[in-house]
């Protein structure tokens, strides 16, 4: 046990850590991407009084929101309440969370050469101290109930937001840069990769017990463009984070590269421990292509609109398909804001019930 570990309460539920190592589990562990979010009335109430990024920047509030789903459901992991866009903010960019619209950058980068706006020598220990403090407080507040997941956005997905200025239907502004000025794009992606590595390392030092990298916009790229502008940076992150932390302090790492069907084999050979699948991915193919990895996923988030009975049937089928070992149950993307919280409960309980009887 490292010195940092001994400062925290003893872990009582290590199912998810066992699953990442391929060890036997008494039941399949389950958590849900975006479990600390807008489908929870408690969160919406808290947001009436607090701006989104103020919640992120106030450790007591971020901790409280992280704990909301943990107190309510029988979950096997917590994920720290934050956002992938805290990295562009730390680099000096302004990000606003607009109601009904999501994140908006008032002054996006014009192209990948426009890095004069960025504080490329950022010290994440200072600029993102609030996330690290939230992690330490939440790890203590969890009192060992389940492990705490830290996360970061992947370089390509962050670059997409920084150049598009928000979400996009086509991602044509940022993709144009990839085609017309690949070298400047690689430069920007390298800058983002270094910051991701530093930030993830510091999250572990602050108390994160698992790390997830979100490449939510990976699927916007063709296979050959993914191999140039995503894969090398994703691989670098896993390898470097583990190298810096060393064997005693390293934690399991999850990669969620949404839509990257063509990349499963390469991700299966990377240094990530867990490959997260979106709902369009074929479970048997993923098992075949990533034989040594734990898989995570992948119920369609829209399945939670169905009846509780139907959710139960679909979860049973999903667990049968994945099998009970080397598996972490989750949705194939974040839970949607208008899902009935009781249906979240039906999902979580169905995973536990069916995996115990298999
Ligand atoms: O109005 C509000 O209160 C804001 C809603 C909200 C919430 C609850 C946003 C805005 N972010 C979050 C929290 C958040 N974001 C978490 C918290 C922990 C948890 O999972 O419970 C996490 C992990 C994220 C990560 C995140 N932010 C991603 C990657 C995951 C994914 O869904 O693909 C992305 C793409 C973002 C950007 C973002 N932040 C918020 C929104 C609405 C979006 C997406 C906008 C878009 O579709 O382009």
mmCIF file of C-alpha atoms and ligand atoms in Angstrom:
data_model
loop_
_atom_site.group_PDB
_atom_site.id
_atom_site.type_symbol
_atom_site.label_atom_id
_atom_site.label_comp_id
_atom_site.label_asym_id
_atom_site.label_seq_id
_atom_site.Cartn_x
_atom_site.Cartn_y
_atom_site.Cartn_z
ATOM 1 C CA UNK A 1 0.000 0.000 0.000
ATOM 2 C CA UNK A 2 1.387 3.402 -0.944
ATOM 3 C CA UNK A 3 1.686 6.188 1.608
ATOM 4 C CA UNK A 4 -1.236 8.049 0.020
ATOM 5 C CA UNK A 5 -3.470 4.958 0.171
ATOM 6 C CA UNK A 6 -3.094 4.628 3.924
ATOM 7 C CA UNK A 7 -4.547 8.134 4.383
ATOM 8 C CA UNK A 8 -7.941 6.969 3.119
ATOM 9 C CA UNK A 9 -10.623 4.684 4.611
ATOM 10 C CA UNK A 10 -10.341 0.986 3.748
ATOM 11 C CA UNK A 11 -12.158 -0.069 0.576
ATOM 12 C CA UNK A 12 -15.189 -2.257 1.320
ATOM 13 C CA UNK A 13 -16.348 -2.959 -2.250
ATOM 14 C CA UNK A 14 -13.546 -3.824 -4.668
ATOM 15 C CA UNK A 15 -15.692 -5.654 -7.266
ATOM 16 C CA UNK A 16 -14.802 -3.262 -10.063
ATOM 17 C CA UNK A 17 -11.068 -3.450 -9.303
ATOM 18 C CA UNK A 18 -11.296 -7.249 -9.337
ATOM 19 C CA UNK A 19 -13.138 -7.138 -12.665
ATOM 20 C CA UNK A 20 -10.397 -4.973 -14.205
ATOM 21 C CA UNK A 21 -7.861 -7.653 -13.207
ATOM 22 C CA UNK A 22 -9.997 -10.510 -14.516
ATOM 23 C CA UNK A 23 -10.475 -11.977 -11.014
ATOM 24 C CA UNK A 24 -13.620 -13.824 -9.937
ATOM 25 C CA UNK A 25 -16.458 -11.602 -8.732
ATOM 26 C CA UNK A 26 -19.550 -12.481 -6.686
ATOM 27 C CA UNK A 27 -21.631 -10.245 -8.972
ATOM 28 C CA UNK A 28 -20.906 -8.083 -12.013
ATOM 29 C CA UNK A 29 -19.951 -4.535 -10.947
ATOM 30 C CA UNK A 30 -22.013 -1.708 -12.399
ATOM 31 C CA UNK A 31 -21.833 2.069 -12.711
ATOM 32 C CA UNK A 32 -23.314 4.460 -15.239
ATOM 33 C CA UNK A 33 -21.606 7.167 -17.274
ATOM 34 C CA UNK A 34 -23.054 10.567 -16.248
ATOM 35 C CA UNK A 35 -24.617 8.943 -13.166
ATOM 36 C CA UNK A 36 -24.055 12.225 -11.305
ATOM 37 C CA UNK A 37 -26.177 14.416 -13.542
ATOM 38 C CA UNK A 38 -29.326 15.992 -14.757
ATOM 39 C CA UNK A 39 -31.699 13.002 -14.544
ATOM 40 C CA UNK A 40 -31.455 13.344 -10.744
ATOM 41 C CA UNK A 41 -33.972 15.824 -9.243
ATOM 42 C CA UNK A 42 -31.472 16.457 -6.408
ATOM 43 C CA UNK A 43 -28.916 17.641 -8.967
ATOM 44 C CA UNK A 44 -31.405 19.835 -10.811
ATOM 45 C CA UNK A 45 -32.376 21.451 -7.488
ATOM 46 C CA UNK A 46 -28.763 22.186 -6.660
ATOM 47 C CA UNK A 47 -28.267 23.673 -10.134
ATOM 48 C CA UNK A 48 -31.081 26.206 -9.590
ATOM 49 C CA UNK A 49 -28.792 28.048 -7.172
ATOM 50 C CA UNK A 50 -25.398 27.198 -8.711
ATOM 51 C CA UNK A 51 -23.783 27.653 -12.115
ATOM 52 C CA UNK A 52 -22.471 24.417 -13.619
ATOM 53 C CA UNK A 53 -18.776 25.317 -13.446
ATOM 54 C CA UNK A 54 -19.214 26.757 -9.931
ATOM 55 C CA UNK A 55 -20.349 23.282 -8.856
ATOM 56 C CA UNK A 56 -17.223 21.840 -10.485
ATOM 57 C CA UNK A 57 -14.996 24.426 -8.781
ATOM 58 C CA UNK A 58 -16.425 24.028 -5.280
ATOM 59 C CA UNK A 59 -15.121 20.764 -3.821
ATOM 60 C CA UNK A 60 -17.931 20.445 -1.248
ATOM 61 C CA UNK A 61 -20.564 20.768 -4.017
ATOM 62 C CA UNK A 62 -18.728 18.493 -6.470
ATOM 63 C CA UNK A 63 -18.453 15.939 -3.667
ATOM 64 C CA UNK A 64 -22.124 16.241 -2.809
ATOM 65 C CA UNK A 65 -23.182 15.681 -6.435
ATOM 66 C CA UNK A 66 -20.802 12.730 -6.810
ATOM 67 C CA UNK A 67 -22.387 11.158 -3.732
ATOM 68 C CA UNK A 68 -26.011 11.657 -4.921
ATOM 69 C CA UNK A 69 -26.263 8.491 -7.042
ATOM 70 C CA UNK A 70 -24.110 6.546 -4.564
ATOM 71 C CA UNK A 71 -26.573 7.195 -1.732
ATOM 72 C CA UNK A 72 -29.539 6.364 -3.958
ATOM 73 C CA UNK A 73 -28.450 3.244 -5.865
ATOM 74 C CA UNK A 74 -26.396 0.123 -5.227
ATOM 75 C CA UNK A 75 -23.518 1.256 -7.473
ATOM 76 C CA UNK A 76 -20.031 -0.244 -7.530
ATOM 77 C CA UNK A 77 -18.118 2.939 -8.449
ATOM 78 C CA UNK A 78 -18.427 6.700 -8.086
ATOM 79 C CA UNK A 79 -17.210 9.144 -10.757
ATOM 80 C CA UNK A 80 -16.012 12.539 -9.665
ATOM 81 C CA UNK A 81 -18.355 15.345 -10.675
ATOM 82 C CA UNK A 82 -16.446 17.516 -13.134
ATOM 83 C CA UNK A 83 -16.332 17.952 -16.915
ATOM 84 C CA UNK A 84 -13.931 17.141 -19.721
ATOM 85 C CA UNK A 85 -13.835 20.867 -20.578
ATOM 86 C CA UNK A 86 -11.923 21.835 -17.425
ATOM 87 C CA UNK A 87 -8.726 21.206 -19.435
ATOM 88 C CA UNK A 88 -9.457 23.851 -22.111
ATOM 89 C CA UNK A 89 -10.376 26.193 -19.239
ATOM 90 C CA UNK A 90 -7.072 25.470 -17.502
ATOM 91 C CA UNK A 91 -5.342 26.304 -20.786
ATOM 92 C CA UNK A 92 -6.966 29.736 -20.611
ATOM 93 C CA UNK A 93 -10.087 29.274 -22.744
ATOM 94 C CA UNK A 94 -13.463 30.544 -21.646
ATOM 95 C CA UNK A 95 -16.286 27.966 -21.579
ATOM 96 C CA UNK A 96 -19.905 28.772 -20.773
ATOM 97 C CA UNK A 97 -22.575 26.191 -20.017
ATOM 98 C CA UNK A 98 -25.676 27.502 -21.782
ATOM 99 C CA UNK A 99 -29.102 26.197 -20.887
ATOM 100 C CA UNK A 100 -30.480 23.860 -23.545
ATOM 101 C CA UNK A 101 -27.313 24.240 -25.615
ATOM 102 C CA UNK A 102 -24.518 22.688 -23.565
ATOM 103 C CA UNK A 103 -20.951 24.023 -23.550
ATOM 104 C CA UNK A 104 -20.111 27.085 -25.650
ATOM 105 C CA UNK A 105 -16.669 28.644 -26.218
ATOM 106 C CA UNK A 106 -17.176 32.379 -26.939
ATOM 107 C CA UNK A 107 -13.700 32.577 -28.514
ATOM 108 C CA UNK A 108 -12.865 29.210 -30.090
ATOM 109 C CA UNK A 109 -9.482 28.586 -31.690
ATOM 110 C CA UNK A 110 -9.633 29.654 -35.355
ATOM 111 C CA UNK A 111 -7.500 26.686 -36.337
ATOM 112 C CA UNK A 112 -4.811 24.456 -34.850
ATOM 113 C CA UNK A 113 -2.139 27.163 -35.230
ATOM 114 C CA UNK A 114 -4.125 29.539 -33.015
ATOM 115 C CA UNK A 115 -2.411 28.416 -29.832
ATOM 116 C CA UNK A 116 -1.531 31.958 -28.745
ATOM 117 C CA UNK A 117 -4.773 31.834 -26.757
ATOM 118 C CA UNK A 118 -3.415 28.925 -24.731
ATOM 119 C CA UNK A 119 -1.345 28.820 -21.594
ATOM 120 C CA UNK A 120 0.577 25.779 -22.824
ATOM 121 C CA UNK A 121 2.814 25.620 -19.733
ATOM 122 C CA UNK A 122 -0.162 25.130 -17.433
ATOM 123 C CA UNK A 123 0.524 23.595 -14.016
ATOM 124 C CA UNK A 124 -2.490 21.374 -13.405
ATOM 125 C CA UNK A 125 -1.631 21.169 -9.697
ATOM 126 C CA UNK A 126 -2.518 24.875 -9.545
ATOM 127 C CA UNK A 127 -5.095 25.450 -12.292
ATOM 128 C CA UNK A 128 -7.061 22.253 -11.634
ATOM 129 C CA UNK A 129 -6.453 22.132 -7.885
ATOM 130 C CA UNK A 130 -10.198 22.353 -7.339
ATOM 131 C CA UNK A 131 -10.724 18.982 -9.097
ATOM 132 C CA UNK A 132 -7.914 17.399 -7.074
ATOM 133 C CA UNK A 133 -9.367 18.772 -3.834
ATOM 134 C CA UNK A 134 -12.823 17.493 -4.811
ATOM 135 C CA UNK A 135 -11.327 14.040 -5.424
ATOM 136 C CA UNK A 136 -9.597 13.933 -2.030
ATOM 137 C CA UNK A 137 -12.725 15.117 -0.209
ATOM 138 C CA UNK A 138 -14.959 12.662 -2.087
ATOM 139 C CA UNK A 139 -12.604 9.732 -1.507
ATOM 140 C CA UNK A 140 -12.818 10.439 2.235
ATOM 141 C CA UNK A 141 -16.591 10.987 2.137
ATOM 142 C CA UNK A 142 -17.120 7.700 0.286
ATOM 143 C CA UNK A 143 -15.623 6.049 3.359
ATOM 144 C CA UNK A 144 -14.537 3.038 1.292
ATOM 145 C CA UNK A 145 -18.050 2.316 0.024
ATOM 146 C CA UNK A 146 -16.783 1.903 -3.556
ATOM 147 C CA UNK A 147 -13.840 3.108 -5.669
ATOM 148 C CA UNK A 148 -13.697 6.648 -7.074
ATOM 149 C CA UNK A 149 -13.141 7.174 -10.808
ATOM 150 C CA UNK A 150 -11.196 10.201 -12.077
ATOM 151 C CA UNK A 151 -11.295 11.182 -15.747
ATOM 152 C CA UNK A 152 -10.142 13.423 -18.553
ATOM 153 C CA UNK A 153 -11.268 14.166 -22.084
ATOM 154 C CA UNK A 154 -9.052 12.708 -24.806
ATOM 155 C CA UNK A 155 -6.922 15.076 -26.938
ATOM 156 C CA UNK A 156 -8.956 14.720 -30.147
ATOM 157 C CA UNK A 157 -12.299 15.291 -28.392
ATOM 158 C CA UNK A 158 -10.913 18.328 -26.535
ATOM 159 C CA UNK A 159 -9.416 19.758 -29.732
ATOM 160 C CA UNK A 160 -12.794 19.284 -31.436
ATOM 161 C CA UNK A 161 -14.547 21.386 -28.765
ATOM 162 C CA UNK A 162 -11.799 24.014 -28.771
ATOM 163 C CA UNK A 163 -12.037 24.590 -32.544
ATOM 164 C CA UNK A 164 -15.767 24.007 -33.088
ATOM 165 C CA UNK A 165 -16.586 26.197 -30.083
ATOM 166 C CA UNK A 166 -19.120 23.640 -28.799
ATOM 167 C CA UNK A 167 -20.942 20.562 -30.020
ATOM 168 C CA UNK A 168 -21.379 20.153 -33.783
ATOM 169 C CA UNK A 169 -23.324 18.068 -36.295
ATOM 170 C CA UNK A 170 -20.483 17.606 -38.786
ATOM 171 C CA UNK A 171 -17.253 18.625 -36.962
ATOM 172 C CA UNK A 172 -16.245 20.126 -40.316
ATOM 173 C CA UNK A 173 -14.231 23.027 -38.808
ATOM 174 C CA UNK A 174 -11.932 20.808 -36.783
ATOM 175 C CA UNK A 175 -11.799 18.070 -39.415
ATOM 176 C CA UNK A 176 -10.842 20.667 -42.036
ATOM 177 C CA UNK A 177 -7.761 21.409 -39.897
ATOM 178 C CA UNK A 178 -6.808 17.730 -39.888
ATOM 179 C CA UNK A 179 -6.809 17.702 -43.693
ATOM 180 C CA UNK A 180 -5.224 21.081 -44.423
ATOM 181 C CA UNK A 181 -2.694 21.419 -41.588
ATOM 182 C CA UNK A 182 -1.977 18.036 -40.017
ATOM 183 C CA UNK A 183 1.335 19.155 -38.472
ATOM 184 C CA UNK A 184 -0.217 21.979 -36.452
ATOM 185 C CA UNK A 185 -2.961 19.574 -35.351
ATOM 186 C CA UNK A 186 -0.351 17.124 -34.107
ATOM 187 C CA UNK A 187 1.338 19.938 -32.219
ATOM 188 C CA UNK A 188 -1.931 20.869 -30.504
ATOM 189 C CA UNK A 189 -2.755 17.219 -29.817
ATOM 190 C CA UNK A 190 0.678 16.784 -28.220
ATOM 191 C CA UNK A 191 0.087 19.774 -25.956
ATOM 192 C CA UNK A 192 -3.286 18.353 -24.888
ATOM 193 C CA UNK A 193 -1.770 14.898 -24.376
ATOM 194 C CA UNK A 194 0.877 16.263 -21.966
ATOM 195 C CA UNK A 195 -1.816 18.085 -19.959
ATOM 196 C CA UNK A 196 -4.056 14.970 -19.864
ATOM 197 C CA UNK A 197 -1.162 12.873 -18.587
ATOM 198 C CA UNK A 198 -0.268 15.380 -15.835
ATOM 199 C CA UNK A 199 -3.899 15.784 -14.844
ATOM 200 C CA UNK A 200 -4.614 12.038 -14.665
ATOM 201 C CA UNK A 201 -1.447 11.402 -12.635
ATOM 202 C CA UNK A 202 -2.405 14.136 -10.169
ATOM 203 C CA UNK A 203 -5.936 12.737 -9.874
ATOM 204 C CA UNK A 204 -4.499 9.407 -8.734
ATOM 205 C CA UNK A 205 -2.218 11.167 -6.246
ATOM 206 C CA UNK A 206 -5.315 13.015 -4.972
ATOM 207 C CA UNK A 207 -7.212 9.746 -4.442
ATOM 208 C CA UNK A 208 -8.714 8.496 -7.739
ATOM 209 C CA UNK A 209 -8.693 4.680 -7.812
ATOM 210 C CA UNK A 210 -9.583 4.191 -11.496
ATOM 211 C CA UNK A 211 -9.134 6.530 -14.481
ATOM 212 C CA UNK A 212 -11.299 6.909 -17.560
ATOM 213 C CA UNK A 213 -10.368 8.706 -20.777
ATOM 214 C CA UNK A 214 -13.398 9.959 -22.745
ATOM 215 C CA UNK A 215 -12.875 10.163 -26.515
ATOM 216 C CA UNK A 216 -16.532 10.935 -27.160
ATOM 217 C CA UNK A 217 -15.975 12.194 -30.701
ATOM 218 C CA UNK A 218 -13.644 9.416 -31.900
ATOM 219 C CA UNK A 219 -16.386 8.083 -34.170
ATOM 220 C CA UNK A 220 -16.354 11.277 -36.265
ATOM 221 C CA UNK A 221 -13.112 10.084 -37.851
ATOM 222 C CA UNK A 222 -12.403 7.507 -40.522
ATOM 223 C CA UNK A 223 -10.253 4.562 -39.482
ATOM 224 C CA UNK A 224 -7.106 5.989 -41.098
ATOM 225 C CA UNK A 225 -7.628 9.443 -39.551
ATOM 226 C CA UNK A 226 -8.274 7.823 -36.156
ATOM 227 C CA UNK A 227 -4.964 5.996 -36.490
ATOM 228 C CA UNK A 228 -3.161 9.296 -37.078
ATOM 229 C CA UNK A 229 -4.988 11.764 -34.816
ATOM 230 C CA UNK A 230 -6.393 9.668 -31.962
ATOM 231 C CA UNK A 231 -4.744 6.336 -31.390
ATOM 232 C CA UNK A 232 -1.099 7.427 -30.838
ATOM 233 C CA UNK A 233 -2.180 10.026 -28.264
ATOM 234 C CA UNK A 234 -4.542 7.632 -26.469
ATOM 235 C CA UNK A 235 -1.771 5.030 -26.278
ATOM 236 C CA UNK A 236 0.717 7.614 -25.055
ATOM 237 C CA UNK A 237 -1.653 8.637 -22.247
ATOM 238 C CA UNK A 238 -2.058 5.095 -20.879
ATOM 239 C CA UNK A 239 1.642 4.268 -21.186
ATOM 240 C CA UNK A 240 2.886 7.547 -19.713
ATOM 241 C CA UNK A 241 0.420 7.714 -16.815
ATOM 242 C CA UNK A 242 1.422 4.197 -15.749
ATOM 243 C CA UNK A 243 5.106 4.955 -16.224
ATOM 244 C CA UNK A 244 4.988 8.123 -14.116
ATOM 245 C CA UNK A 245 2.965 6.476 -11.348
ATOM 246 C CA UNK A 246 5.008 3.277 -11.354
ATOM 247 C CA UNK A 247 3.771 -0.218 -10.482
ATOM 248 C CA UNK A 248 2.848 0.593 -6.871
ATOM 249 C CA UNK A 249 0.723 3.642 -7.539
ATOM 250 C CA UNK A 250 -0.773 2.832 -10.970
ATOM 251 C CA UNK A 251 -4.535 2.298 -11.193
ATOM 252 C CA UNK A 252 -6.709 0.577 -13.811
ATOM 253 C CA UNK A 253 -7.452 2.733 -16.870
ATOM 254 C CA UNK A 254 -10.610 2.685 -18.990
ATOM 255 C CA UNK A 255 -10.780 3.963 -22.562
ATOM 256 C CA UNK A 256 -14.116 5.031 -24.033
ATOM 257 C CA UNK A 257 -13.557 5.862 -27.704
ATOM 258 C CA UNK A 258 -17.144 6.182 -28.838
ATOM 259 C CA UNK A 259 -17.869 4.884 -32.329
ATOM 260 C CA UNK A 260 -14.372 3.521 -32.924
ATOM 261 C CA UNK A 261 -15.364 0.044 -34.128
ATOM 262 C CA UNK A 262 -12.313 -0.186 -36.340
ATOM 263 C CA UNK A 263 -9.980 0.445 -33.392
ATOM 264 C CA UNK A 264 -10.991 -2.403 -31.099
ATOM 265 C CA UNK A 265 -8.015 -4.592 -31.990
ATOM 266 C CA UNK A 266 -5.512 -1.761 -31.471
ATOM 267 C CA UNK A 267 -7.139 -0.699 -28.211
ATOM 268 C CA UNK A 268 -7.076 -4.362 -27.177
ATOM 269 C CA UNK A 269 -3.288 -4.246 -27.555
ATOM 270 C CA UNK A 270 -2.874 -0.897 -25.756
ATOM 271 C CA UNK A 271 -2.013 -0.281 -22.113
ATOM 272 C CA UNK A 272 -5.624 0.389 -21.122
ATOM 273 C CA UNK A 273 -7.075 -2.244 -18.802
ATOM 274 C CA UNK A 274 -10.714 -1.776 -19.784
ATOM 275 C CA UNK A 275 -12.251 -1.098 -23.191
ATOM 276 C CA UNK A 276 -15.642 0.632 -22.980
ATOM 277 C CA UNK A 277 -18.101 -0.197 -25.756
ATOM 278 C CA UNK A 278 -20.890 2.003 -27.044
ATOM 279 C CA UNK A 279 -24.253 0.358 -27.775
ATOM 280 C CA UNK A 280 -23.579 -0.057 -31.489
ATOM 281 C CA UNK A 281 -20.601 -2.305 -30.889
ATOM 282 C CA UNK A 282 -20.877 -6.065 -31.211
ATOM 283 C CA UNK A 283 -20.039 -7.835 -27.954
ATOM 284 C CA UNK A 284 -18.724 -11.050 -29.542
ATOM 285 C CA UNK A 285 -16.479 -9.089 -31.921
ATOM 286 C CA UNK A 286 -15.121 -7.056 -29.012
ATOM 287 C CA UNK A 287 -14.375 -10.203 -26.987
ATOM 288 C CA UNK A 288 -12.570 -11.704 -29.985
ATOM 289 C CA UNK A 289 -10.588 -8.550 -30.749
ATOM 290 C CA UNK A 290 -9.726 -7.694 -27.124
ATOM 291 C CA UNK A 291 -9.207 -11.151 -25.580
ATOM 292 C CA UNK A 292 -7.016 -9.911 -22.718
ATOM 293 C CA UNK A 293 -9.094 -6.913 -21.684
ATOM 294 C CA UNK A 294 -12.027 -6.302 -19.406
ATOM 295 C CA UNK A 295 -14.965 -4.880 -21.352
ATOM 296 C CA UNK A 296 -17.423 -2.237 -20.168
ATOM 297 C CA UNK A 297 -20.871 -1.307 -21.480
ATOM 298 C CA UNK A 298 -23.040 -1.216 -23.454
ATOM 299 C CA UNK A 299 -26.823 -0.929 -23.118
ATOM 300 C CA UNK A 300 -28.330 1.741 -25.380
ATOM 301 C CA UNK A 301 -29.038 4.726 -23.056
ATOM 302 C CA UNK A 302 -32.477 4.935 -24.727
ATOM 303 C CA UNK A 303 -33.336 1.449 -23.448
ATOM 304 C CA UNK A 304 -33.909 3.131 -20.067
ATOM 305 C CA UNK A 305 -37.028 4.763 -21.578
ATOM 306 C CA UNK A 306 -38.540 1.280 -21.842
ATOM 307 C CA UNK A 307 -40.577 -0.440 -19.096
ATOM 308 C CA UNK A 308 -38.794 -1.824 -16.041
ATOM 309 C CA UNK A 309 -39.688 -5.356 -17.164
ATOM 310 C CA UNK A 310 -38.160 -4.740 -20.575
ATOM 311 C CA UNK A 311 -35.010 -3.225 -19.000
ATOM 312 C CA UNK A 312 -34.705 -6.352 -16.894
ATOM 313 C CA UNK A 313 -34.953 -8.630 -19.952
ATOM 314 C CA UNK A 314 -32.410 -6.590 -21.895
ATOM 315 C CA UNK A 315 -29.952 -6.503 -18.999
ATOM 316 C CA UNK A 316 -30.208 -10.267 -18.614
ATOM 317 C CA UNK A 317 -29.388 -10.729 -22.305
ATOM 318 C CA UNK A 318 -26.512 -8.240 -22.063
ATOM 319 C CA UNK A 319 -24.933 -9.988 -19.065
ATOM 320 C CA UNK A 320 -25.327 -13.373 -20.773
ATOM 321 C CA UNK A 321 -23.583 -12.007 -23.864
ATOM 322 C CA UNK A 322 -20.659 -10.454 -21.990
ATOM 323 C CA UNK A 323 -20.382 -13.225 -19.391
ATOM 324 C CA UNK A 324 -19.700 -12.522 -15.729
ATOM 325 C CA UNK A 325 -15.917 -12.280 -15.774
ATOM 326 C CA UNK A 326 -13.762 -9.459 -17.179
ATOM 327 C CA UNK A 327 -16.921 -7.375 -17.380
ATOM 328 C CA UNK A 328 -18.176 -4.070 -15.942
ATOM 329 C CA UNK A 329 -21.805 -3.286 -16.725
ATOM 330 C CA UNK A 330 -22.642 0.237 -17.901
ATOM 331 C CA UNK A 331 -24.642 2.026 -20.563
ATOM 332 C CA UNK A 332 -23.080 2.525 -23.996
ATOM 333 C CA UNK A 333 -22.909 6.314 -23.367
ATOM 334 C CA UNK A 334 -24.026 8.716 -20.645
ATOM 335 C CA UNK A 335 -27.510 8.490 -19.147
ATOM 336 C CA UNK A 336 -29.940 11.016 -20.690
ATOM 337 C CA UNK A 337 -31.414 13.843 -18.598
ATOM 338 C CA UNK A 338 -35.055 12.814 -19.083
ATOM 339 C CA UNK A 339 -34.683 9.226 -17.870
ATOM 340 C CA UNK A 340 -36.903 8.225 -14.935
ATOM 341 C CA UNK A 341 -34.573 7.725 -11.919
ATOM 342 C CA UNK A 342 -36.537 4.560 -11.047
ATOM 343 C CA UNK A 343 -35.455 3.093 -14.374
ATOM 344 C CA UNK A 344 -31.824 3.741 -13.461
ATOM 345 C CA UNK A 345 -32.509 1.710 -10.327
ATOM 346 C CA UNK A 346 -34.098 -1.072 -12.404
ATOM 347 C CA UNK A 347 -30.934 -1.192 -14.550
ATOM 348 C CA UNK A 348 -28.505 -1.345 -11.625
ATOM 349 C CA UNK A 349 -30.508 -3.946 -9.710
ATOM 350 C CA UNK A 350 -31.022 -6.111 -12.797
ATOM 351 C CA UNK A 351 -27.253 -6.293 -13.360
ATOM 352 C CA UNK A 352 -26.683 -7.509 -9.828
ATOM 353 C CA UNK A 353 -29.581 -9.946 -9.802
ATOM 354 C CA UNK A 354 -28.903 -11.585 -13.149
ATOM 355 C CA UNK A 355 -25.143 -11.766 -12.736
ATOM 356 C CA UNK A 356 -25.533 -13.495 -9.365
ATOM 357 C CA UNK A 357 -27.781 -16.159 -10.848
ATOM 358 C CA UNK A 358 -25.546 -16.870 -13.855
HETATM 359 O O1 LIG B 1 -26.844 21.694 -17.247
HETATM 360 C C1 LIG B 1 -26.047 21.065 -16.574
HETATM 361 O O2 LIG B 1 -26.153 20.893 -15.363
HETATM 362 C C2 LIG B 1 -24.856 20.519 -17.265
HETATM 363 C C3 LIG B 1 -24.979 19.095 -17.610
HETATM 364 C C4 LIG B 1 -23.626 18.427 -17.483
HETATM 365 C C5 LIG B 1 -23.230 17.520 -16.499
HETATM 366 C C6 LIG B 1 -24.057 16.967 -15.391
HETATM 367 C C7 LIG B 1 -22.499 18.672 -18.296
HETATM 368 C C8 LIG B 1 -22.436 19.613 -19.414
HETATM 369 N N1 LIG B 1 -21.429 17.928 -17.817
HETATM 370 C C9 LIG B 1 -21.843 17.205 -16.732
HETATM 371 C C10 LIG B 1 -21.005 16.333 -15.885
HETATM 372 C C11 LIG B 1 -20.053 15.428 -16.532
HETATM 373 N N2 LIG B 1 -19.522 15.560 -17.787
HETATM 374 C C12 LIG B 1 -19.493 14.310 -15.919
HETATM 375 C C13 LIG B 1 -19.734 14.013 -14.456
HETATM 376 C C14 LIG B 1 -19.619 12.743 -13.867
HETATM 377 C C15 LIG B 1 -20.659 11.725 -14.303
HETATM 378 O O3 LIG B 1 -20.402 11.045 -15.304
HETATM 379 O O4 LIG B 1 -21.642 11.560 -13.603
HETATM 380 C C16 LIG B 1 -18.667 13.695 -16.870
HETATM 381 C C17 LIG B 1 -17.881 12.409 -16.759
HETATM 382 C C18 LIG B 1 -18.685 14.493 -18.034
HETATM 383 C C19 LIG B 1 -17.879 14.236 -19.227
HETATM 384 C C20 LIG B 1 -18.217 14.945 -20.482
HETATM 385 N N3 LIG B 1 -18.536 16.265 -20.664
HETATM 386 C C21 LIG B 1 -18.141 14.347 -21.761
HETATM 387 C C22 LIG B 1 -17.699 12.930 -21.993
HETATM 388 C C23 LIG B 1 -18.815 11.990 -21.799
HETATM 389 C C24 LIG B 1 -19.855 12.002 -22.883
HETATM 390 O O5 LIG B 1 -21.020 12.197 -22.534
HETATM 391 O O6 LIG B 1 -19.487 11.798 -24.050
HETATM 392 C C25 LIG B 1 -18.473 15.314 -22.717
HETATM 393 C C26 LIG B 1 -18.544 15.151 -24.226
HETATM 394 C C27 LIG B 1 -18.722 16.524 -22.023
HETATM 395 C C28 LIG B 1 -19.069 17.836 -22.599
HETATM 396 C C29 LIG B 1 -20.370 18.268 -22.094
HETATM 397 N N4 LIG B 1 -20.538 18.816 -20.855
HETATM 398 C C30 LIG B 1 -21.869 19.067 -20.657
HETATM 399 C C31 LIG B 1 -22.584 18.672 -21.823
HETATM 400 C C32 LIG B 1 -24.059 18.834 -22.034
HETATM 401 C C33 LIG B 1 -21.634 18.132 -22.698
HETATM 402 C C34 LIG B 1 -21.909 17.500 -24.040
HETATM 403 C C35 LIG B 1 -22.263 18.513 -25.050
HETATM 404 C C36 LIG B 1 -22.319 17.940 -26.422
HETATM 405 O O7 LIG B 1 -23.177 17.067 -26.660
HETATM 406 O O8 LIG B 1 -21.520 18.364 -27.253
#
